[in-house]
Amino acid sequence: MLHEIDLSRIDLNLLVLFEAVFEERHVGRAAQRLNLSPSAVSHGLGRLRSLLGDPLFLKTPRGVVPTQRAEELDQPIADILSRVRGVVATARPFDPATSTRRFTIGAPDGVSAVFLPPLLEKLAHAAPGIAIGIRQLLPRQGETSPAVAWQDALAELEARMMDVAVLPYDDPPVRFWRSLLYQEDFIVAARAGHPFAAAPSVSNYCRLRHLVVSQTGDSHGFVDNVLAGQGLSRRVALTVPNFMFALAVLADSDLISALPRRFVELHASRFGVIGIEPPLPLGKFALTIVAPQPAMRDAGMAWLVTLLEGLGGGAQNPADRRVR
């Protein structure tokens, strides 16, 4: 451990500099983010290297890459800075009515399209100065296990590329805080007047041509796993990269698609698309608010999460809400 005399000589700004370079992987971009010159960042890195006894970042043609020691230091430094920021936030009480903070929320687009309209409505009345950024999150291609499929999203969350995430994953690691936003299931979406609406049988469902939403073009989805469990399959004729585009395509074709119920109920009608009860259960899943545990010490973050909880009814049942 460092002695007190050593701690008195440490500039906390060096940890902020480490954070910026680690996340940007580029001295120039880190300098822009910190409003410093590249030479000032390079000088600060030199001081950090002397202090920690490691090169920390190695130059490459595209920027810098962290050493193993830097990888090991990333999370401890992130925790330190999070606590310091929490202290500062406590010193200046968070007031949503006057705050001009910007929060970034990560979610799949079919999820953000559900919670964003009511969130914006609430912000307009309760916190008009607060800005929101939406970061689209994607699962790993071909992964069916939520723990693996959303691993990259959790890493981005810990790297503070966003403040909070909403994911179809109800059991994140214990280092994350989580709370249920809402439960979701699938409904069949098709153009108004589609023949399937008059004869929504299992055989017709499997026979028709299907549309799947997939940013990567992977045609195998959650519904296919449900069908396979009953010895069934479907024909996927088209994949599209987002849910709004899916509604536009469905409106002008005879394709059908299994889409999240709340998304269809909120957005389908303006495209001339209807929701049809599926002839068999296509699976349910929980949409979960996820944040790093240290971040929840921030009063602003706690306020944002409480606001989100109120949008989906996830906080109504205490058994659904878990702080770990």
XYZ file of C-alpha atoms in Angstrom:
324
model
C 0.000 0.000 0.000
C 1.010 3.572 -0.566
C 2.067 5.597 2.475
C 0.275 8.835 3.290
C 3.203 10.877 1.986
C 2.868 9.146 -1.378
C -0.876 9.782 -1.550
C -0.348 13.469 -0.901
C 1.709 13.697 -4.079
C -0.880 12.027 -6.335
C -2.881 14.214 -8.698
C -6.426 12.840 -8.996
C -6.563 14.268 -12.520
C -4.092 11.553 -13.547
C -6.773 8.946 -12.839
C -9.250 10.907 -14.960
C -6.629 11.011 -17.704
C -6.103 7.247 -17.403
C -9.873 6.723 -17.741
C -10.090 8.850 -20.898
C -7.125 7.216 -22.632
C -8.303 3.726 -21.660
C -11.761 4.345 -23.110
C -10.686 6.283 -26.218
C -7.636 4.128 -27.036
C -6.168 7.285 -28.588
C -4.158 10.140 -27.043
C -5.562 12.768 -29.408
C -9.205 11.834 -28.791
C -8.565 11.665 -25.043
C -7.056 15.152 -25.220
C -10.144 16.498 -27.004
C -12.412 14.880 -24.440
C -10.469 16.445 -21.564
C -9.953 19.820 -23.299
C -6.200 19.355 -23.106
C -3.427 19.343 -25.668
C -2.042 15.962 -26.812
C 1.319 16.928 -25.315
C -0.324 17.547 -21.934
C -1.932 14.096 -22.072
C 1.398 12.519 -23.060
C 3.111 14.327 -20.164
C 0.418 13.100 -17.771
C 0.858 9.545 -19.017
C 4.568 9.864 -18.333
C 3.830 10.815 -14.724
C 1.407 7.905 -14.399
C 3.974 5.473 -15.789
C 6.521 6.629 -13.239
C 3.990 6.443 -10.437
C 2.683 2.970 -11.312
C 5.854 1.442 -12.721
C 4.333 0.260 -16.000
C 4.127 1.569 -19.605
C 0.296 1.353 -19.286
C -0.382 2.144 -22.982
C 1.563 1.011 -26.037
C 1.531 2.948 -29.306
C 0.006 1.402 -32.440
C -0.668 2.851 -35.915
C -4.286 3.471 -34.861
C -3.694 4.810 -31.369
C -2.733 3.010 -28.171
C -3.552 -0.316 -26.528
C -3.538 -0.929 -22.759
C -1.003 -3.233 -21.185
C -2.094 -6.081 -18.957
C -1.386 -3.886 -15.925
C -3.625 -1.151 -17.341
C -6.403 -3.717 -17.881
C -6.053 -4.747 -14.233
C -6.193 -1.123 -13.052
C -9.212 -0.112 -15.121
C -11.951 -1.351 -12.790
C -10.325 -0.194 -9.512
C -9.750 3.267 -10.984
C -13.310 3.340 -12.317
C -14.604 2.513 -8.827
C -12.476 5.258 -7.254
C -13.684 7.878 -9.721
C -17.282 6.743 -9.348
C -17.079 7.238 -5.592
C -15.477 10.652 -5.992
C -18.187 11.676 -8.446
C -20.781 10.414 -5.985
C -19.276 12.588 -3.250
C -19.389 15.625 -5.534
C -22.974 14.831 -6.527
C -23.902 14.617 -2.835
C -22.218 17.935 -2.171
C -24.416 19.447 -4.885
C -27.882 17.965 -4.358
C -29.412 16.716 -7.579
C -32.511 18.665 -8.574
C -34.180 17.287 -11.732
C -36.191 20.476 -12.167
C -33.021 22.545 -12.692
C -30.450 19.948 -13.766
C -28.936 20.057 -17.259
C -27.299 16.635 -17.068
C -27.245 14.272 -20.016
C -27.963 10.591 -19.431
C -27.250 7.834 -21.952
C -29.550 4.804 -21.956
C -28.627 1.674 -23.873
C -31.288 -0.705 -25.194
C -32.312 -2.720 -28.263
C -34.301 -0.431 -30.551
C -37.543 -2.356 -30.097
C -37.243 -1.699 -26.365
C -36.220 1.967 -26.474
C -39.129 2.606 -28.864
C -41.455 1.483 -26.043
C -40.083 3.358 -23.039
C -38.815 6.509 -24.784
C -42.151 8.234 -25.627
C -43.488 8.165 -22.032
C -40.019 9.000 -20.687
C -39.800 12.121 -22.843
C -43.286 13.145 -21.754
C -42.331 12.883 -18.080
C -39.047 14.738 -18.628
C -40.823 17.599 -20.391
C -42.811 18.270 -17.221
C -40.471 17.260 -14.406
C -36.961 17.824 -15.799
C -36.997 20.025 -18.933
C -33.245 20.693 -18.822
C -32.193 17.030 -18.824
C -31.055 15.506 -22.131
C -31.233 11.832 -23.096
C -29.020 9.861 -25.459
C -30.110 6.428 -26.720
C -27.423 3.852 -27.492
C -28.603 0.869 -29.538
C -27.502 -2.423 -28.021
C -27.180 -5.661 -29.943
C -26.703 -9.240 -28.740
C -23.750 -11.277 -29.917
C -24.594 -12.969 -33.185
C -25.768 -16.560 -32.862
C -25.755 -16.617 -29.056
C -28.870 -17.985 -27.352
C -27.698 -17.673 -23.740
C -28.506 -14.167 -22.388
C -25.399 -14.275 -20.178
C -23.237 -14.562 -23.294
C -25.413 -12.667 -25.778
C -25.367 -9.453 -23.717
C -21.808 -9.690 -22.400
C -20.594 -6.901 -24.695
C -23.411 -4.624 -23.557
C -22.459 -5.182 -19.912
C -18.832 -4.391 -20.737
C -19.921 -1.128 -22.388
C -21.984 -0.335 -19.314
C -19.013 -0.870 -17.006
C -16.847 1.244 -19.312
C -19.404 4.052 -18.801
C -20.196 4.296 -22.488
C -23.755 4.622 -21.152
C -25.304 5.256 -17.744
C -27.941 2.540 -17.667
C -29.084 -0.302 -19.915
C -32.436 -1.986 -20.503
C -31.864 -5.597 -21.532
C -33.835 -8.836 -22.050
C -31.681 -10.388 -19.333
C -33.006 -10.821 -15.800
C -29.971 -12.204 -13.977
C -26.864 -10.069 -14.585
C -23.724 -10.611 -12.455
C -23.861 -9.427 -8.841
C -21.663 -6.406 -9.570
C -24.688 -4.919 -11.360
C -27.806 -3.413 -9.852
C -31.012 -4.516 -11.575
C -34.744 -3.912 -11.497
C -37.614 -5.214 -13.622
C -38.988 -2.709 -16.145
C -41.724 -4.912 -17.612
C -42.512 -8.417 -18.830
C -42.806 -8.924 -22.593
C -44.089 -11.575 -24.960
C -44.459 -11.903 -28.723
C -47.434 -11.192 -30.931
C -47.769 -11.836 -34.675
C -47.592 -8.631 -36.728
C -48.991 -8.447 -40.273
C -50.581 -5.934 -42.630
C -54.229 -5.115 -42.075
C -56.362 -7.594 -44.012
C -53.716 -10.324 -44.015
C -55.323 -13.809 -44.457
C -53.533 -15.073 -41.337
C -55.807 -12.884 -39.179
C -58.807 -14.979 -40.295
C -57.070 -18.347 -39.837
C -54.308 -18.030 -37.209
C -53.502 -21.741 -36.969
C -50.155 -23.306 -36.106
C -49.888 -24.849 -39.566
C -50.550 -21.499 -41.260
C -48.057 -19.784 -38.982
C -45.270 -22.197 -39.875
C -46.207 -22.240 -43.581
C -46.130 -18.477 -44.196
C -43.026 -16.431 -44.996
C -41.540 -14.692 -41.974
C -39.602 -11.495 -41.332
C -36.988 -11.452 -38.549
C -35.380 -8.348 -37.062
C -31.623 -8.873 -36.971
C -28.917 -6.226 -37.196
C -26.400 -8.881 -38.210
C -28.602 -10.691 -40.743
C -28.799 -13.818 -38.589
C -32.173 -15.391 -39.385
C -32.347 -17.603 -36.277
C -34.110 -15.937 -33.377
C -35.661 -16.506 -29.967
C -38.929 -17.703 -31.544
C -37.100 -20.386 -33.526
C -35.888 -21.922 -30.274
C -39.456 -22.012 -28.962
C -40.716 -23.646 -32.160
C -37.878 -26.173 -32.209
C -38.823 -27.231 -28.695
C -42.172 -28.357 -30.097
C -40.757 -29.959 -33.210
C -41.773 -27.027 -35.426
C -39.959 -24.598 -37.714
C -40.730 -21.576 -39.867
C -39.472 -20.145 -43.138
C -37.570 -16.885 -42.684
C -37.742 -15.018 -45.992
C -36.274 -11.674 -44.895
C -34.206 -10.083 -42.156
C -34.186 -6.329 -41.525
C -31.948 -4.333 -39.170
C -34.523 -2.640 -36.919
C -38.092 -2.851 -35.690
C -39.496 0.318 -37.269
C -38.254 -0.811 -40.678
C -39.922 -4.164 -39.998
C -43.312 -2.451 -39.608
C -42.826 -0.545 -42.863
C -41.998 -3.752 -44.749
C -44.880 -5.700 -43.213
C -47.315 -2.970 -44.273
C -46.512 -3.546 -47.962
C -46.054 -7.324 -48.076
C -47.585 -10.652 -47.118
C -44.792 -11.386 -44.660
C -45.587 -11.915 -40.993
C -43.322 -11.349 -38.010
C -43.238 -12.218 -34.325
C -42.596 -8.870 -32.624
C -42.707 -7.662 -29.003
C -46.317 -7.041 -27.979
C -45.816 -3.587 -26.422
C -43.878 -2.370 -29.441
C -46.656 -3.496 -31.804
C -49.401 -1.995 -29.645
C -47.602 1.351 -29.519
C -46.372 1.767 -33.098
C -48.022 -0.667 -35.544
C -51.286 1.155 -36.275
C -49.642 4.143 -37.970
C -48.043 1.730 -40.446
C -51.290 -0.063 -41.192
C -50.030 -3.143 -39.345
C -52.109 -5.162 -36.875
C -51.257 -7.505 -34.033
C -52.648 -11.043 -34.089
C -52.624 -13.381 -31.114
C -50.214 -16.229 -31.932
C -51.658 -19.738 -32.287
C -49.132 -20.994 -29.739
C -47.104 -19.290 -27.003
C -43.948 -17.825 -28.544
C -42.136 -17.215 -25.273
C -41.891 -14.525 -22.617
C -38.966 -12.535 -21.327
C -38.212 -9.799 -18.809
C -36.893 -6.359 -19.729
C -34.498 -5.394 -16.971
C -32.955 -2.066 -15.978
C -29.254 -2.693 -15.350
C -26.594 -0.345 -13.917
C -23.189 -0.790 -12.250
C -23.577 -0.988 -8.480
C -21.225 1.988 -7.785
C -23.185 4.205 -10.179
C -26.332 3.850 -8.089
C -24.731 5.967 -5.349
C -25.253 8.926 -7.677
C -28.505 10.712 -6.789
C -29.086 11.598 -10.442
C -28.762 7.979 -11.503
C -31.070 6.828 -8.723
C -33.645 9.386 -9.872
C -33.391 8.274 -13.507
C -33.835 4.612 -12.624
C -36.843 5.380 -10.426
C -38.340 7.304 -13.339
C -37.761 4.367 -15.684
C -39.272 1.918 -13.200
C -42.453 3.955 -13.142
C -42.823 3.698 -16.913
C -43.141 -0.074 -17.008
C -44.760 -0.881 -13.703
C -41.712 -2.922 -12.698
C -41.529 -1.306 -9.264
C -45.144 -2.115 -8.350
C -44.287 -5.559 -7.031
C -41.489 -5.402 -4.413
C -40.577 -9.004 -5.216
C -39.648 -7.931 -8.742
C -37.228 -5.245 -7.574
C -33.864 -6.410 -6.326
C -30.818 -4.418 -5.290
C -27.864 -6.779 -4.865
